[in-house]
Amino acid sequence: MRKIYLTILFLAATTGVLHAQKSKVIAAYQLIETGKYEEAKTFIEEASSDDKTLGWPKTWHARGLLCQTAYQKGLEEKDMKKCQLYDDQLYVAYDSYENARKLDRTGRMDDQLAPLYVLLANKLLKEGEKKYAVEQYKDALKAYEHVILINNNPIVQAETDTSLVYNTALAAYMSRDWDKATGYLEQLNGYGYSSNIPHLLYATHLAKQDTLAAEEALIDGIHRYDDNEDMVLLLVDLLLRTDDADRAVTVLDTAAKTQPENYIFPFATGLVYENTKQYDTAITSYKDAIVLAPDEPILYVNIGTCYYNTGVKIQAEARQITNNREFLKEKARSEAAFESAREWLKKAEEKDPDNEKVIRLLTLLKV
């Protein structure tokens, strides 16, 4: 009989303590409503550290509500103390709501939490924009990623916001968090978001010193997007830097077949040949480009430059010739190349009188 009596007393005492702790949470709700945030925090922290109320969903719901409500009120009243009840107060709110959801196995709190999540996402989005504007990219990334987490929450069920994913990718890129940047950029590529995405992926892979992945990103982008001109040129530049001029020409030839009216591709082919000192072949490509774009000064400049470099090369080689007849023959060839250079550079000058390269070369040619 005595054992039964003691058990009843123990249960009564335990129930009383549990009720007392839960009463603190209920009181905290009332304090939040009346704007007494410090007092509410004291009650909630006691409840959230007590084993008896640590697993009660409302404890964490109240904690999140306190953080979010005080933060909003602090902004409205320009009272930063209310925004600093906790370090990273908005993230404490998020973590608290997540705890509440995990502990609420019945799902009864979902209807209460859903609108709070939406308001929190809006606030974090503004926080991210503010941090990005002042170049605090890691903080911006953290804010944007939490907005994505909220949007992906099954009780919110928001559609994918590709603009948000793009901003998150940029924040990761600017933070030099290459792995995260790659992940978000590849996600955007899956949506066909913009031809700018392969550019960023290319730069991200290069930052990781992965030239193969950079090349693959550009090749994929060229096939994925119609406005791929810049990507083709980036790929050509990458191939040249990796001493693969033959592949660069192949890429450009393929691009020229898909866009035969675009002068950029024969122009770029000319650049590849000029870069590898194949001046005659470069000139042929530049002339093909002029047929498509007769008013582009750079084409005339580059043809003139190729003829000039050809003349210089012949002249240098002629100095090694001891046979006078052969020497005079090569000298005549160099003069013919310089004359062609003058002809094309004068045409360039007519189209672009202030071009410094043209002025310099014509001066060297004493025109």
XYZ file of C-alpha atoms in Angstrom:
367
model
C 0.000 0.000 0.000
C 2.876 2.300 0.857
C 4.509 1.593 -2.552
C 1.316 2.507 -4.378
C 1.057 5.717 -2.376
C 4.675 6.678 -3.202
C 4.128 5.951 -6.899
C 1.065 8.198 -6.950
C 3.037 10.964 -5.228
C 5.887 10.595 -7.764
C 3.516 10.737 -10.730
C 1.766 13.738 -9.274
C 5.068 15.522 -8.700
C 6.292 14.692 -12.208
C 3.048 15.890 -13.752
C 3.281 19.070 -11.724
C 6.834 19.803 -12.910
C 5.915 19.082 -16.538
C 2.886 21.331 -16.255
C 5.070 24.068 -14.732
C 7.546 23.882 -17.611
C 4.807 23.921 -20.229
C 3.266 26.868 -18.427
C 6.478 28.782 -19.098
C 6.074 28.178 -22.820
C 2.443 29.309 -22.692
C 3.536 32.392 -20.757
C 6.221 33.050 -23.374
C 3.544 33.215 -26.089
C 1.716 35.865 -24.081
C 4.937 37.825 -23.527
C 5.671 37.751 -27.259
C 2.216 39.188 -27.953
C 2.852 42.044 -25.527
C 6.318 42.764 -26.877
C 8.207 41.609 -23.780
C 10.804 39.698 -25.725
C 13.598 39.448 -23.141
C 11.230 37.938 -20.576
C 9.857 35.569 -23.204
C 13.390 34.485 -24.083
C 14.127 33.625 -20.442
C 11.091 31.334 -20.210
C 11.726 29.695 -23.577
C 15.394 29.027 -22.891
C 14.495 27.378 -19.595
C 11.919 25.192 -21.342
C 14.212 24.337 -24.258
C 16.973 23.165 -21.920
C 14.727 21.097 -19.679
C 14.391 17.398 -20.502
C 10.668 17.529 -19.776
C 9.862 20.175 -22.410
C 12.850 19.749 -24.712
C 10.818 17.365 -26.859
C 7.615 19.438 -26.883
C 7.019 20.932 -30.373
C 5.481 24.098 -28.960
C 8.694 24.933 -27.119
C 10.487 25.273 -30.451
C 7.571 26.888 -32.206
C 7.551 29.561 -29.503
C 11.318 30.037 -29.809
C 11.098 30.514 -33.569
C 8.136 32.857 -33.227
C 10.031 34.932 -30.659
C 13.065 35.273 -32.927
C 11.036 36.189 -35.986
C 8.596 38.540 -34.272
C 11.285 40.403 -32.323
C 13.430 40.758 -35.453
C 10.566 42.223 -37.470
C 9.611 44.583 -34.667
C 13.224 45.651 -34.278
C 13.395 46.599 -37.957
C 10.124 48.528 -37.769
C 11.160 50.421 -34.646
C 14.857 50.665 -35.615
C 15.686 48.973 -32.336
C 18.582 46.633 -33.097
C 18.447 45.072 -29.624
C 15.280 43.297 -30.679
C 17.115 41.953 -33.740
C 19.941 40.667 -31.564
C 18.202 38.572 -28.946
C 20.221 35.729 -30.481
C 23.240 35.620 -32.742
C 22.008 35.003 -36.302
C 18.466 35.433 -35.071
C 16.676 34.591 -38.322
C 18.611 31.346 -38.594
C 17.736 30.490 -34.994
C 14.097 30.987 -36.019
C 14.572 28.601 -38.950
C 16.275 25.936 -36.822
C 13.557 26.258 -34.191
C 10.773 25.723 -36.722
C 12.626 22.719 -38.100
C 12.850 21.250 -34.598
C 9.146 21.856 -34.077
C 8.312 20.005 -37.302
C 10.521 17.035 -36.451
C 9.011 16.700 -32.991
C 5.425 17.131 -34.203
C 4.885 13.660 -35.594
C 1.166 14.279 -36.097
C 1.693 17.171 -38.523
C -0.826 19.264 -36.631
C 1.513 22.266 -36.493
C 2.030 22.427 -40.252
C -0.744 24.945 -40.763
C 0.805 27.222 -38.118
C 4.339 26.839 -39.427
C 3.679 27.267 -43.161
C 2.897 31.018 -43.102
C 5.782 31.623 -40.682
C 8.168 29.876 -43.074
C 6.935 32.042 -45.963
C 7.439 35.257 -43.983
C 10.861 34.045 -42.877
C 11.846 33.254 -46.476
C 10.883 36.775 -47.567
C 12.947 38.280 -44.767
C 15.965 36.080 -45.534
C 15.711 36.951 -49.223
C 15.962 40.656 -48.403
C 18.832 39.888 -46.057
C 20.642 38.064 -48.848
C 20.132 40.935 -51.284
C 21.423 43.397 -48.714
C 24.529 41.324 -47.980
C 25.260 40.786 -51.671
C 25.013 44.524 -52.356
C 27.786 45.213 -49.840
C 29.904 42.309 -51.136
C 29.394 40.103 -48.082
C 28.987 37.138 -50.375
C 29.258 34.316 -47.838
C 26.479 35.847 -45.748
C 24.409 36.361 -48.907
C 24.959 32.718 -49.851
C 23.822 31.547 -46.430
C 20.640 33.610 -46.649
C 19.794 32.518 -50.188
C 20.402 28.859 -49.381
C 18.007 29.027 -46.444
C 15.353 30.542 -48.695
C 15.820 27.588 -51.045
C 15.526 25.182 -48.111
C 12.262 26.823 -47.067
C 10.892 26.810 -50.605
C 11.694 23.101 -50.869
C 9.944 22.370 -47.585
C 6.936 20.113 -48.296
C 4.608 22.234 -46.160
C 5.465 25.349 -48.183
C 5.410 23.727 -51.642
C 6.802 26.731 -53.517
C 7.697 26.404 -57.178
C 11.391 26.491 -58.065
C 12.508 30.116 -58.356
C 15.271 30.010 -60.961
C 16.157 33.651 -60.315
C 16.824 32.759 -56.694
C 18.944 29.773 -57.728
C 20.886 32.077 -60.070
C 21.522 34.605 -57.290
C 22.608 31.767 -55.016
C 24.994 30.513 -57.686
C 26.457 34.003 -58.064
C 26.896 34.359 -54.302
C 28.662 30.984 -54.199
C 30.825 31.996 -57.165
C 31.772 35.310 -55.576
C 32.484 33.487 -52.305
C 34.843 31.204 -54.248
C 32.831 28.233 -53.046
C 33.392 26.418 -56.330
C 31.613 23.187 -55.454
C 28.399 24.940 -54.449
C 28.629 27.271 -57.427
C 28.995 24.288 -59.749
C 25.995 22.545 -58.204
C 23.659 25.511 -58.592
C 24.920 26.354 -62.079
C 24.397 22.797 -63.278
C 20.881 22.926 -61.857
C 20.214 26.100 -63.859
C 21.652 24.487 -66.989
C 19.087 21.739 -66.535
C 16.387 24.397 -66.796
C 18.082 25.978 -69.842
C 18.172 29.182 -67.809
C 20.620 31.340 -69.779
C 23.629 31.088 -72.076
C 25.527 32.942 -69.351
C 25.488 29.789 -67.203
C 28.070 27.832 -69.249
C 30.347 30.900 -69.080
C 30.193 30.815 -65.291
C 30.636 27.037 -65.191
C 33.658 27.387 -67.458
C 35.181 30.014 -65.159
C 34.362 27.935 -62.086
C 36.065 24.832 -63.472
C 39.100 26.856 -64.498
C 39.295 28.251 -60.962
C 39.476 24.621 -59.807
C 42.172 24.045 -62.472
C 39.979 21.485 -64.191
C 40.431 22.375 -67.870
C 38.692 19.199 -69.047
C 35.521 20.062 -67.125
C 35.772 23.656 -68.387
C 35.949 22.392 -71.958
C 32.998 20.045 -71.416
C 30.917 22.876 -69.939
C 31.472 24.979 -73.049
C 30.784 22.112 -75.453
C 27.569 21.298 -73.598
C 26.572 24.978 -73.643
C 27.234 25.280 -77.381
C 24.801 22.426 -78.016
C 22.287 23.543 -75.376
C 21.888 27.224 -76.338
C 21.358 28.920 -79.687
C 23.179 32.137 -78.726
C 26.478 30.312 -78.389
C 28.882 32.613 -80.226
C 30.798 33.687 -77.119
C 31.041 30.093 -75.922
C 32.582 29.014 -79.216
C 35.182 31.754 -78.896
C 35.912 30.840 -75.280
C 36.368 27.209 -76.291
C 38.743 28.222 -79.066
C 40.730 30.348 -76.628
C 40.904 27.428 -74.182
C 42.065 25.033 -76.890
C 44.747 27.473 -77.993
C 45.976 27.809 -74.435
C 46.234 24.034 -74.242
C 48.124 23.943 -77.577
C 45.324 22.274 -79.509
C 44.995 24.590 -82.503
C 43.750 21.820 -84.807
C 40.743 21.138 -82.596
C 40.107 24.870 -82.334
C 39.846 25.098 -86.127
C 37.537 22.054 -86.175
C 35.252 23.674 -83.610
C 35.119 26.873 -85.646
C 34.475 25.045 -88.917
C 31.557 23.216 -87.302
C 30.159 26.469 -85.910
C 30.521 28.168 -89.302
C 28.422 25.441 -90.926
C 25.581 25.986 -88.454
C 25.777 29.799 -88.770
C 27.209 30.445 -92.242
C 26.168 34.101 -92.159
C 28.181 34.874 -89.028
C 31.570 36.430 -89.810
C 32.857 35.779 -86.278
C 33.739 32.174 -87.019
C 35.992 32.674 -90.067
C 37.418 35.681 -88.224
C 38.263 33.495 -85.223
C 39.708 30.852 -87.550
C 41.974 33.565 -88.914
C 43.050 34.409 -85.373
C 43.945 30.771 -84.724
C 46.105 30.608 -87.846
C 47.647 34.004 -87.128
C 48.419 32.896 -83.566
C 50.246 29.845 -84.957
C 52.058 32.042 -87.523
C 50.287 30.482 -90.513
C 49.828 33.898 -92.053
C 48.734 32.930 -95.580
C 45.979 30.662 -94.249
C 44.961 33.343 -91.752
C 44.636 35.895 -94.556
C 42.352 33.534 -96.487
C 40.081 33.172 -93.439
C 40.009 36.929 -92.824
C 39.052 37.513 -96.465
C 36.215 34.990 -96.076
C 35.043 37.019 -93.060
C 35.189 40.286 -95.069
C 32.710 38.820 -97.574
C 30.247 38.501 -94.666
C 31.173 41.738 -92.853
C 32.860 44.219 -95.207
C 32.577 47.105 -92.727
C 34.475 45.489 -89.848
C 37.797 47.412 -89.479
C 39.472 44.661 -87.429
C 39.439 42.321 -90.433
C 41.440 44.793 -92.529
C 43.780 45.471 -89.612
C 44.503 41.778 -89.144
C 45.099 41.127 -92.832
C 47.519 44.053 -92.878
C 49.223 42.695 -89.770
C 49.603 39.244 -91.321
C 51.218 40.701 -94.451
C 53.495 42.837 -92.270
C 54.572 39.841 -90.172
C 55.139 37.839 -93.338
C 57.419 40.589 -94.634
C 59.353 40.694 -91.360
C 59.750 36.897 -91.366
C 61.042 36.831 -94.970
C 63.373 39.728 -94.241
C 64.845 37.972 -91.195
C 65.398 34.744 -93.125
C 66.985 36.649 -96.056
C 69.746 37.929 -93.790
C 71.032 34.368 -93.502
C 71.368 33.979 -97.319
C 74.892 34.439 -98.735
C 73.920 34.076 -102.420
C 73.243 37.594 -103.693
C 70.701 36.541 -106.314
C 68.680 34.537 -103.764
C 68.983 37.410 -101.288
C 67.549 39.920 -103.795
C 64.754 37.500 -104.641
C 63.742 37.182 -100.982
C 64.094 40.917 -100.463
C 61.631 41.468 -103.313
C 59.215 39.028 -101.675
C 59.444 40.875 -98.385
C 58.837 44.205 -100.112
C 55.774 42.750 -101.849
C 54.454 41.591 -98.465
C 55.069 45.046 -96.960
C 53.285 46.656 -99.922
C 50.272 44.423 -99.365
C 50.400 45.342 -95.684
C 50.310 49.049 -96.612
C 47.351 48.457 -98.909
C 45.247 46.701 -96.276
C 46.269 48.984 -93.425
C 45.275 52.024 -95.479
C 41.855 50.434 -95.960
C 41.708 49.879 -92.204
C 42.685 53.502 -91.614
C 39.768 54.681 -93.764
C 37.348 52.711 -91.615
C 39.012 53.418 -88.255
C 41.305 56.486 -88.424
C 42.159 56.434 -84.705
C 43.244 52.810 -84.489
C 46.590 52.923 -82.671
C 47.829 49.627 -84.091
C 47.196 50.827 -87.653
C 48.955 54.129 -86.990
C 51.963 52.339 -85.475
C 52.316 49.824 -88.314
C 51.935 52.455 -91.031
C 54.630 54.479 -89.267
C 56.943 51.468 -89.314
C 56.176 51.055 -92.999
C 56.956 54.774 -93.463
C 53.626 55.649 -95.041
